[in-house]
């Protein structure tokens, strides 16, 4: 039987009445609060009993203090004389417990208590939450800008969608917390003037819902990014899953070490902040360097993948399965093709790029026919026209040189609803690049030759219902 329990609690910093009530319930279950950390609240097993708890705030305290100030020590001794024993502290928060049935309250003046809470909140709550809200809004603006600029890439990318959910959750949590606090503080000020204590609002249920949303989306992202991805994607996913917890653990370890060494508050704060910046950049740099080095040296090649050297680098000779190949369309006398299938997909869209080309080491590289196509699988019908217009815009507006345009073509030969062919006005000719519009699939395909009606029909059969 374990004598220690660690729980992730989601109480607001200022919710002293909610925290006290929760700790009383835990004591009735046989668990006494022992320590409050950045990750978990740590409880120690006790005999189940009814214990009263009280949460007090000391605004001048800091999480970087090596030990309690003289004022805190005097206050804790005063509380001990009245039966209130110190359970633990966390920055400005001090948690006391009392085993008497009806103990004398620690705080007897509502106005003074409210001043202490508000001063502590301004120091440890409002500024960080305000900054997080601002950063979240900026990230939200970037996400919306990305959606407007390239909706296919964003909506088909589980990583960007998961990041968007995280920032949205952060904005909502911070916004709700600050609105609830200021609403409560305004009402509590009026109540304090009448000599009354006003219980703090409890947003823990809302925070749990948002946390559950992030965890569910995170699990979806993890499965798609690590399990369904290639070897490089799996390793990047593992790196990112390790990066943030490791960074937080290392920074907290530095802070705890300096506290044990009795370093002053200023020294501890400065060294901890500098350490967080240095470690963040160093760890990200190491991961990026390892990824680039591994990619150029074939480290991320699958066990059954073939590699070859060209231009002083190691290239992967992928042999991914493609729904349509050059051999399906032409009678070619070449068996050294590299076939690559790349892309991402989410519950909204699938965005895949398929390429088939010869090895770079081939002497007649330019003479061997290649095939390249992009498939956008639209899983939500409302996004169909958005994706089609985006594909048209990319070719017509983002083409270097004279603007090209898509011209409508006969769709029957392709078995499609609509077909467009890229026209180059500079040379007054059609390129062998087509946009094929099927019921729920958009195909952008580029040939090295002009396709025949038989080849068009085969393309529709293979790609039209991807």
Coordinates of C-alpha atoms in Angstrom, one line a residue:
X1 CA 0.0 0.0 0.0
X2 CA 1.4 3.3 -1.1
X3 CA 1.8 6.0 1.6
X4 CA 2.2 8.8 -0.9
X5 CA -0.2 10.1 -3.5
X6 CA 0.4 12.6 -6.3
X7 CA -2.5 14.4 -7.9
X8 CA -2.8 17.0 -10.6
X9 CA -5.1 19.7 -9.1
X10 CA -6.5 22.5 -11.1
X11 CA -7.6 25.1 -8.5
X12 CA -7.2 28.8 -9.1
X13 CA -4.4 30.5 -7.2
X14 CA -6.8 32.7 -5.3
X15 CA -9.5 30.1 -4.6
X16 CA -8.7 29.7 -0.9
X17 CA -12.1 28.5 0.1
X18 CA -12.2 25.9 -2.6
X19 CA -8.7 24.6 -1.8
X20 CA -9.5 24.4 1.9
X21 CA -12.8 22.5 1.2
X22 CA -10.9 20.1 -1.1
X23 CA -8.1 19.4 1.4
X24 CA -10.8 18.7 4.1
X25 CA -12.3 16.1 1.8
X26 CA -8.9 14.5 1.1
X27 CA -8.3 14.3 4.9
X28 CA -11.6 12.5 5.4
X29 CA -10.3 10.0 2.8
X30 CA -7.0 9.6 4.7
X31 CA -4.7 11.9 2.8
X32 CA -2.9 14.9 4.2
X33 CA -1.4 17.6 1.9
X34 CA 2.4 17.5 2.2
X35 CA 3.8 19.5 -0.7
X36 CA 2.5 21.6 -3.6
X37 CA 4.8 21.5 -6.7
X38 CA 4.5 22.9 -10.2
X39 CA 3.4 19.5 -11.4
X40 CA 1.5 17.7 -8.7
X41 CA 0.1 18.1 -5.2
X42 CA 1.7 15.5 -2.9
X43 CA -0.3 13.9 -0.2
X44 CA 0.7 11.6 2.7
X45 CA -1.4 8.8 4.0
X46 CA -3.0 9.4 7.5
X47 CA -5.9 8.0 9.5
X48 CA -9.1 9.3 7.9
X49 CA -10.3 12.2 10.1
X50 CA -12.1 15.5 10.0
X51 CA -9.5 18.3 9.8
X52 CA -10.1 22.0 9.2
X53 CA -7.9 23.8 6.6
X54 CA -7.2 27.4 6.0
X55 CA -5.3 29.1 3.2
X56 CA -3.5 32.4 4.0
X57 CA -1.5 34.6 1.6
X58 CA 1.7 36.6 2.3
X59 CA 2.3 38.9 -0.7
X60 CA 6.0 39.5 0.0
X61 CA 6.9 35.8 -0.3
X62 CA 8.3 34.3 -3.5
X63 CA 8.9 30.8 -4.9
X64 CA 12.6 31.8 -5.1
X65 CA 12.9 32.4 -1.3
X66 CA 15.5 30.1 0.3
X67 CA 13.4 30.0 3.5
X68 CA 10.5 31.8 5.2
X69 CA 11.0 35.4 6.2
X70 CA 11.1 36.4 9.8
X71 CA 7.5 37.8 9.5
X72 CA 6.3 34.4 8.1
X73 CA 8.0 32.6 10.9
X74 CA 6.4 34.9 13.5
X75 CA 3.0 34.5 11.8
X76 CA 3.3 30.7 11.6
X77 CA 4.3 30.6 15.4
X78 CA 1.2 32.8 16.2
X79 CA -1.0 30.4 14.2
X80 CA 0.5 27.4 16.0
X81 CA -0.5 28.9 19.4
X82 CA -4.1 29.0 18.2
X83 CA -4.0 25.4 17.0
X84 CA -3.2 26.1 13.3
X85 CA -0.2 24.0 12.1
X86 CA 1.6 24.7 8.9
X87 CA 1.0 22.0 6.3
X88 CA 2.9 23.4 3.4
X89 CA 3.7 26.6 1.4
X90 CA 3.7 27.5 -2.3
X91 CA 5.1 30.9 -3.1
X92 CA 2.7 33.4 -1.4
X93 CA 0.2 30.7 -0.4
X94 CA 0.4 29.2 3.1
X95 CA -1.7 26.1 4.0
X96 CA -2.6 25.5 7.6
X97 CA -4.6 22.7 9.3
X98 CA -6.4 22.4 12.7
X99 CA -7.8 19.3 14.3
X100 CA -10.2 21.1 16.6
X101 CA -13.9 20.9 15.9
X102 CA -14.6 24.6 15.7
X103 CA -11.2 26.4 15.6
X104 CA -10.8 30.2 15.7
X105 CA -10.4 31.5 12.1
X106 CA -6.9 32.7 11.2
X107 CA -8.3 35.6 9.2
X108 CA -10.9 37.7 11.1
X109 CA -10.8 40.9 9.1
X110 CA -12.3 40.5 5.6
X111 CA -10.7 43.8 4.4
X112 CA -7.2 42.7 5.4
X113 CA -7.6 39.3 4.0
X114 CA -8.9 40.7 0.7
X115 CA -5.9 43.1 0.5
X116 CA -3.5 40.2 1.0
X117 CA -5.2 38.1 -1.6
X118 CA -5.2 40.9 -4.1
X119 CA -1.6 41.8 -3.6
X120 CA -0.6 38.2 -4.0
X121 CA -2.7 37.8 -7.1
X122 CA -1.2 40.9 -8.7
X123 CA 2.2 39.4 -8.1
X124 CA 1.7 35.7 -9.1
X125 CA -1.5 35.6 -11.1
X126 CA -2.6 38.6 -13.1
X127 CA 0.7 39.4 -14.8
X128 CA 1.5 35.8 -15.9
X129 CA -2.1 35.2 -17.0
X130 CA -2.2 38.5 -18.9
X131 CA 1.0 37.7 -20.7
X132 CA -0.2 34.2 -21.6
X133 CA -3.5 35.7 -22.9
X134 CA -1.5 38.1 -25.1
X135 CA 0.8 35.4 -26.4
X136 CA -2.3 33.1 -27.0
X137 CA -4.0 35.9 -28.9
X138 CA -1.0 36.5 -31.1
X139 CA -0.7 32.7 -31.8
X140 CA -4.4 32.7 -32.6
X141 CA -3.9 35.5 -35.1
X142 CA -1.1 33.5 -36.7
X143 CA -3.3 30.5 -36.9
X144 CA -6.2 32.4 -38.5
X145 CA -3.7 34.0 -40.9
X146 CA -2.4 30.6 -41.8
X147 CA -6.0 29.4 -42.3
X148 CA -6.8 32.3 -44.6
X149 CA -3.5 32.0 -46.5
X150 CA -3.2 28.3 -46.9
X151 CA -6.2 26.4 -45.5
X152 CA -5.3 23.1 -47.0
X153 CA -1.9 22.9 -45.3
X154 CA -3.4 24.0 -41.9
X155 CA -6.6 21.9 -41.9
X156 CA -4.7 18.7 -43.0
X157 CA -2.0 19.1 -40.4
X158 CA -2.7 17.5 -37.1
X159 CA 0.2 19.3 -35.4
X160 CA -1.1 22.7 -36.3
X161 CA -4.6 21.8 -35.3
X162 CA -3.4 20.4 -32.0
X163 CA -1.3 23.5 -31.4
X164 CA -4.4 25.7 -32.2
X165 CA -6.5 23.7 -29.7
X166 CA -3.8 24.3 -27.0
X167 CA -3.6 28.0 -27.6
X168 CA -7.4 28.3 -27.7
X169 CA -7.7 26.4 -24.4
X170 CA -5.0 28.7 -22.9
X171 CA -6.9 31.8 -24.0
X172 CA -10.2 30.5 -22.6
X173 CA -8.7 29.4 -19.3
X174 CA -6.8 32.7 -18.8
X175 CA -9.8 34.7 -19.9
X176 CA -12.3 32.9 -17.7
X177 CA -9.9 33.0 -14.7
X178 CA -9.4 36.7 -14.9
X179 CA -13.1 37.5 -15.5
X180 CA -14.1 35.4 -12.6
X181 CA -11.4 36.9 -10.4
X182 CA -12.3 40.5 -11.1
X183 CA -16.0 39.8 -10.7
X184 CA -15.4 38.2 -7.4
X185 CA -13.0 40.9 -6.2
X186 CA -15.5 43.6 -7.0
X187 CA -18.2 41.8 -5.1
X188 CA -15.9 40.7 -2.3
X189 CA -14.8 44.4 -1.7
X190 CA -18.4 45.4 -1.1
X191 CA -18.9 42.4 1.2
X192 CA -15.7 43.1 3.1
X193 CA -17.0 46.7 3.8
X194 CA -19.9 45.0 5.5
X195 CA -17.6 42.8 7.5
X196 CA -18.5 39.7 5.5
X197 CA -16.3 37.0 3.8
X198 CA -17.3 36.1 0.3
X199 CA -16.4 32.6 -0.9
X200 CA -14.2 32.5 -4.0
X201 CA -15.5 31.1 -7.3
X202 CA -14.6 27.6 -8.3
X203 CA -13.5 27.1 -12.0
X204 CA -11.9 23.7 -11.5
X205 CA -14.7 21.8 -13.5
X206 CA -14.1 24.2 -16.4
X207 CA -10.4 23.7 -16.2
X208 CA -10.7 19.9 -16.1
X209 CA -12.9 20.0 -19.2
X210 CA -10.4 22.1 -21.1
X211 CA -7.5 19.8 -19.9
X212 CA -9.5 16.8 -21.1
X213 CA -10.0 18.4 -24.5
X214 CA -6.3 19.0 -24.8
X215 CA -5.4 15.5 -23.7
X216 CA -7.9 13.9 -26.2
X217 CA -6.6 16.1 -29.0
X218 CA -3.0 15.4 -27.9
X219 CA -3.7 11.6 -28.1
X220 CA -5.1 12.0 -31.6
X221 CA -2.1 14.0 -32.6
X222 CA 0.3 11.6 -31.1
X223 CA -1.2 8.6 -32.8
X224 CA -1.2 10.3 -36.2
X225 CA 2.2 11.9 -35.8
X226 CA 4.2 9.1 -34.3
X227 CA 2.4 5.9 -35.2
X228 CA 1.3 6.7 -38.7
X229 CA 4.3 8.9 -39.6
X230 CA 7.6 7.9 -41.0
X231 CA 10.7 7.2 -39.0
X232 CA 11.8 10.9 -38.9
X233 CA 8.3 12.0 -37.8
X234 CA 8.2 9.4 -35.1
X235 CA 11.6 10.6 -33.7
X236 CA 10.6 14.3 -34.0
X237 CA 7.4 13.5 -32.1
X238 CA 9.4 11.6 -29.4
X239 CA 11.8 14.5 -29.1
X240 CA 9.0 17.0 -28.7
X241 CA 7.3 14.9 -26.1
X242 CA 10.5 14.8 -24.1
X243 CA 11.5 18.4 -24.7
X244 CA 9.0 20.3 -22.5
X245 CA 8.9 18.0 -19.5
X246 CA 12.7 17.7 -19.5
X247 CA 13.0 21.5 -19.7
X248 CA 10.6 22.1 -16.8
X249 CA 12.2 19.4 -14.7
X250 CA 15.7 20.8 -15.3
X251 CA 14.7 24.4 -14.6
X252 CA 12.9 23.4 -11.4
X253 CA 15.9 21.3 -10.3
X254 CA 18.1 24.4 -10.7
X255 CA 15.7 26.5 -8.6
X256 CA 15.5 23.8 -5.9
X257 CA 19.2 23.4 -5.8
X258 CA 19.7 27.1 -5.3
X259 CA 17.1 27.2 -2.6
X260 CA 18.9 24.4 -0.7
X261 CA 22.1 26.3 -1.1
X262 CA 20.4 29.3 0.5
X263 CA 20.9 31.5 -2.5
X264 CA 19.1 34.9 -2.2
X265 CA 15.8 35.5 -4.0
X266 CA 17.4 37.7 -6.6
X267 CA 20.2 35.3 -7.4
X268 CA 17.9 32.4 -7.6
X269 CA 15.4 34.2 -9.9
X270 CA 18.1 35.5 -12.2
X271 CA 20.0 32.2 -12.5
X272 CA 16.7 30.2 -13.0
X273 CA 15.5 32.5 -15.8
X274 CA 18.8 32.5 -17.5
X275 CA 19.0 28.8 -17.2
X276 CA 15.5 28.4 -18.7
X277 CA 16.5 30.4 -21.8
X278 CA 19.9 28.8 -22.3
X279 CA 18.4 25.2 -21.9
X280 CA 15.5 26.0 -24.1
X281 CA 17.7 27.2 -27.0
X282 CA 20.4 24.6 -26.4
X283 CA 18.0 21.6 -26.3
X284 CA 16.1 22.9 -29.4
X285 CA 19.4 23.4 -31.2
X286 CA 20.6 19.9 -30.3
X287 CA 17.4 18.3 -31.5
X288 CA 17.5 20.3 -34.7
X289 CA 21.1 19.5 -35.3
X290 CA 20.6 15.8 -34.6
X291 CA 17.6 15.7 -37.0
X292 CA 19.5 17.5 -39.8
X293 CA 22.6 15.3 -39.3
X294 CA 20.5 12.1 -39.1
X295 CA 18.6 13.0 -42.2
X296 CA 21.7 13.6 -44.3
X297 CA 23.4 10.4 -43.0
X298 CA 20.4 8.1 -43.5
X299 CA 19.7 7.7 -39.8
X300 CA 16.0 8.0 -40.3
X301 CA 15.9 5.5 -43.1
X302 CA 13.5 2.6 -42.3
X303 CA 15.1 -0.8 -41.8
X304 CA 14.1 -2.0 -45.2
X305 CA 14.9 1.3 -47.0
X306 CA 17.6 1.6 -49.6
X307 CA 20.0 4.4 -49.6
X308 CA 22.6 5.8 -52.1
X309 CA 25.2 8.5 -52.2
X310 CA 25.1 11.5 -54.4
X311 CA 26.8 14.9 -54.1
X312 CA 28.4 14.0 -50.8
X313 CA 25.1 13.2 -49.1
X314 CA 23.1 10.0 -48.3
X315 CA 19.8 9.9 -50.2
X316 CA 16.9 7.5 -49.4
X317 CA 15.6 5.5 -52.3
X318 CA 12.0 5.3 -51.2
X319 CA 9.8 2.7 -52.7
X320 CA 6.4 3.8 -51.3
X321 CA 3.3 2.4 -52.7
X322 CA 1.5 4.8 -55.0
X323 CA -2.0 4.6 -56.4
X324 CA -0.8 5.6 -59.8
X325 CA 2.7 5.1 -61.3
X326 CA 4.5 5.9 -64.6
X327 CA 4.5 2.2 -65.4
X328 CA 0.7 2.2 -65.3
X329 CA 0.6 4.8 -67.9
X330 CA 3.6 4.2 -70.1
X331 CA 5.8 1.4 -71.4
X332 CA 9.1 2.4 -69.8
X333 CA 12.3 0.5 -69.8
X334 CA 13.6 1.6 -66.4
X335 CA 13.4 -0.2 -63.1
X336 CA 15.3 2.2 -60.8
X337 CA 12.4 4.6 -60.0
X338 CA 12.1 6.2 -56.6
X339 CA 8.5 6.6 -55.4
X340 CA 7.7 8.9 -52.5
X341 CA 4.4 9.4 -50.7
X342 CA 4.3 12.4 -48.3
X343 CA 1.5 14.2 -46.6
X344 CA -0.7 14.7 -43.6
X345 CA -4.3 14.2 -42.8
X346 CA -6.8 15.1 -40.1
X347 CA -10.5 14.7 -39.5
X348 CA -11.1 17.5 -42.0
X349 CA -8.7 17.0 -44.9
X350 CA -6.0 14.7 -46.4
X351 CA -3.2 16.4 -48.2
X352 CA -0.8 14.1 -50.1
X353 CA 2.0 14.6 -52.5
X354 CA 3.0 11.6 -54.7
X355 CA 6.2 11.7 -56.8
X356 CA 8.0 9.3 -59.0
X357 CA 11.5 10.1 -60.4
X358 CA 14.8 8.4 -61.3
X359 CA 17.8 8.4 -59.0
X360 CA 20.0 11.5 -59.2
X361 CA 22.9 9.3 -60.2
X362 CA 21.3 8.4 -63.5
X363 CA 23.3 9.8 -66.5
X364 CA 20.1 10.3 -68.5
X365 CA 18.1 11.7 -65.6
X366 CA 16.3 14.4 -67.6
X367 CA 15.2 11.9 -70.3
X368 CA 13.4 9.5 -68.0
X369 CA 9.7 10.3 -67.6
X370 CA 8.5 11.4 -64.2
X371 CA 5.1 11.8 -62.5
X372 CA 4.0 14.1 -59.8
X373 CA 0.5 14.6 -58.4
X374 CA -1.1 16.0 -55.3
X375 CA -4.3 14.6 -53.8
X376 CA -6.6 16.6 -51.5
X377 CA -9.2 14.3 -49.9
X378 CA -12.0 16.5 -48.6
X379 CA -13.7 14.8 -45.6
X380 CA -15.9 17.8 -44.8
X381 CA -18.0 18.9 -47.8
X382 CA -18.2 22.5 -46.7
X383 CA -14.4 22.7 -47.3
X384 CA -14.5 21.5 -51.0
X385 CA -14.8 24.9 -52.8
X386 CA -12.3 26.4 -50.4
X387 CA -9.7 23.8 -51.3
X388 CA -10.5 24.0 -55.0
X389 CA -10.1 27.8 -55.0
X390 CA -6.9 27.5 -53.1
X391 CA -5.4 25.0 -55.6
X392 CA -6.3 27.3 -58.4
X393 CA -4.9 30.4 -56.6
X394 CA -1.6 28.6 -56.0
X395 CA -1.0 28.0 -59.6
X396 CA -2.4 31.2 -61.0
X397 CA -1.0 33.7 -58.4
X398 CA 2.1 32.0 -57.1
X399 CA 3.7 30.9 -60.4
X400 CA 7.0 32.7 -61.1
X401 CA 7.2 34.9 -64.1
X402 CA 4.1 35.7 -66.2
X403 CA 0.9 34.6 -64.3
X404 CA -0.5 31.4 -65.6
X405 CA -4.2 30.4 -65.4
X406 CA -6.3 27.3 -65.3
X407 CA -8.6 26.9 -68.3
X408 CA -11.7 24.6 -68.2
X409 CA -11.4 21.4 -70.2
X410 CA -13.6 18.5 -71.1
X411 CA -14.2 16.5 -67.9
X412 CA -15.8 13.4 -69.4
X413 CA -12.5 11.9 -70.5
X414 CA -11.2 12.0 -66.9
X415 CA -14.5 10.8 -65.4
X416 CA -14.5 14.0 -63.3
X417 CA -17.0 16.8 -62.5
X418 CA -14.6 19.5 -63.6
X419 CA -11.2 19.6 -65.2
X420 CA -8.8 22.6 -65.6
X421 CA -5.5 22.7 -67.6
X422 CA -2.8 25.1 -66.9
X423 CA -2.3 27.7 -69.7
X424 CA 0.9 29.7 -70.1
X425 CA 0.2 33.1 -71.8
X426 CA 3.8 34.0 -72.1
X427 CA 4.4 31.1 -74.6
X428 CA 0.8 30.8 -75.7
X429 CA 0.6 27.1 -74.9
X430 CA -1.0 24.7 -72.4
X431 CA 1.2 23.0 -69.8
X432 CA 0.7 19.3 -69.0
X433 CA -0.6 20.2 -65.6
X434 CA -4.2 19.5 -64.7
X435 CA -6.6 20.1 -61.8
X436 CA -9.2 17.3 -61.6
X437 CA -12.3 17.8 -59.5
X438 CA -14.1 14.7 -58.3
X439 CA -16.9 14.3 -55.7
X440 CA -14.7 14.5 -52.6
X441 CA -11.3 14.4 -54.2
X442 CA -9.2 17.1 -55.8
X443 CA -6.2 16.0 -57.9
X444 CA -3.5 18.2 -59.2
X445 CA -1.3 16.1 -61.6
X446 CA 1.7 17.0 -63.7
X447 CA 2.9 14.9 -66.6
X448 CA 6.2 14.9 -68.6
X449 CA 4.1 14.2 -71.7
X450 CA 0.6 15.0 -73.0
X451 CA -1.7 12.2 -71.7
X452 CA -3.9 10.2 -74.0
X453 CA -7.7 9.6 -73.5
X454 CA -6.9 6.1 -72.2
X455 CA -4.4 7.5 -69.7
X456 CA -7.0 10.1 -68.6
X457 CA -9.5 7.4 -68.0
X458 CA -7.0 5.4 -65.9
X459 CA -6.1 8.5 -63.8
X460 CA -9.8 9.0 -63.0
X461 CA -10.2 5.3 -62.0
X462 CA -7.2 5.3 -59.8
X463 CA -7.4 8.7 -58.2
X464 CA -11.0 9.9 -58.5
X465 CA -12.1 8.0 -55.3
X466 CA -8.9 8.2 -53.3

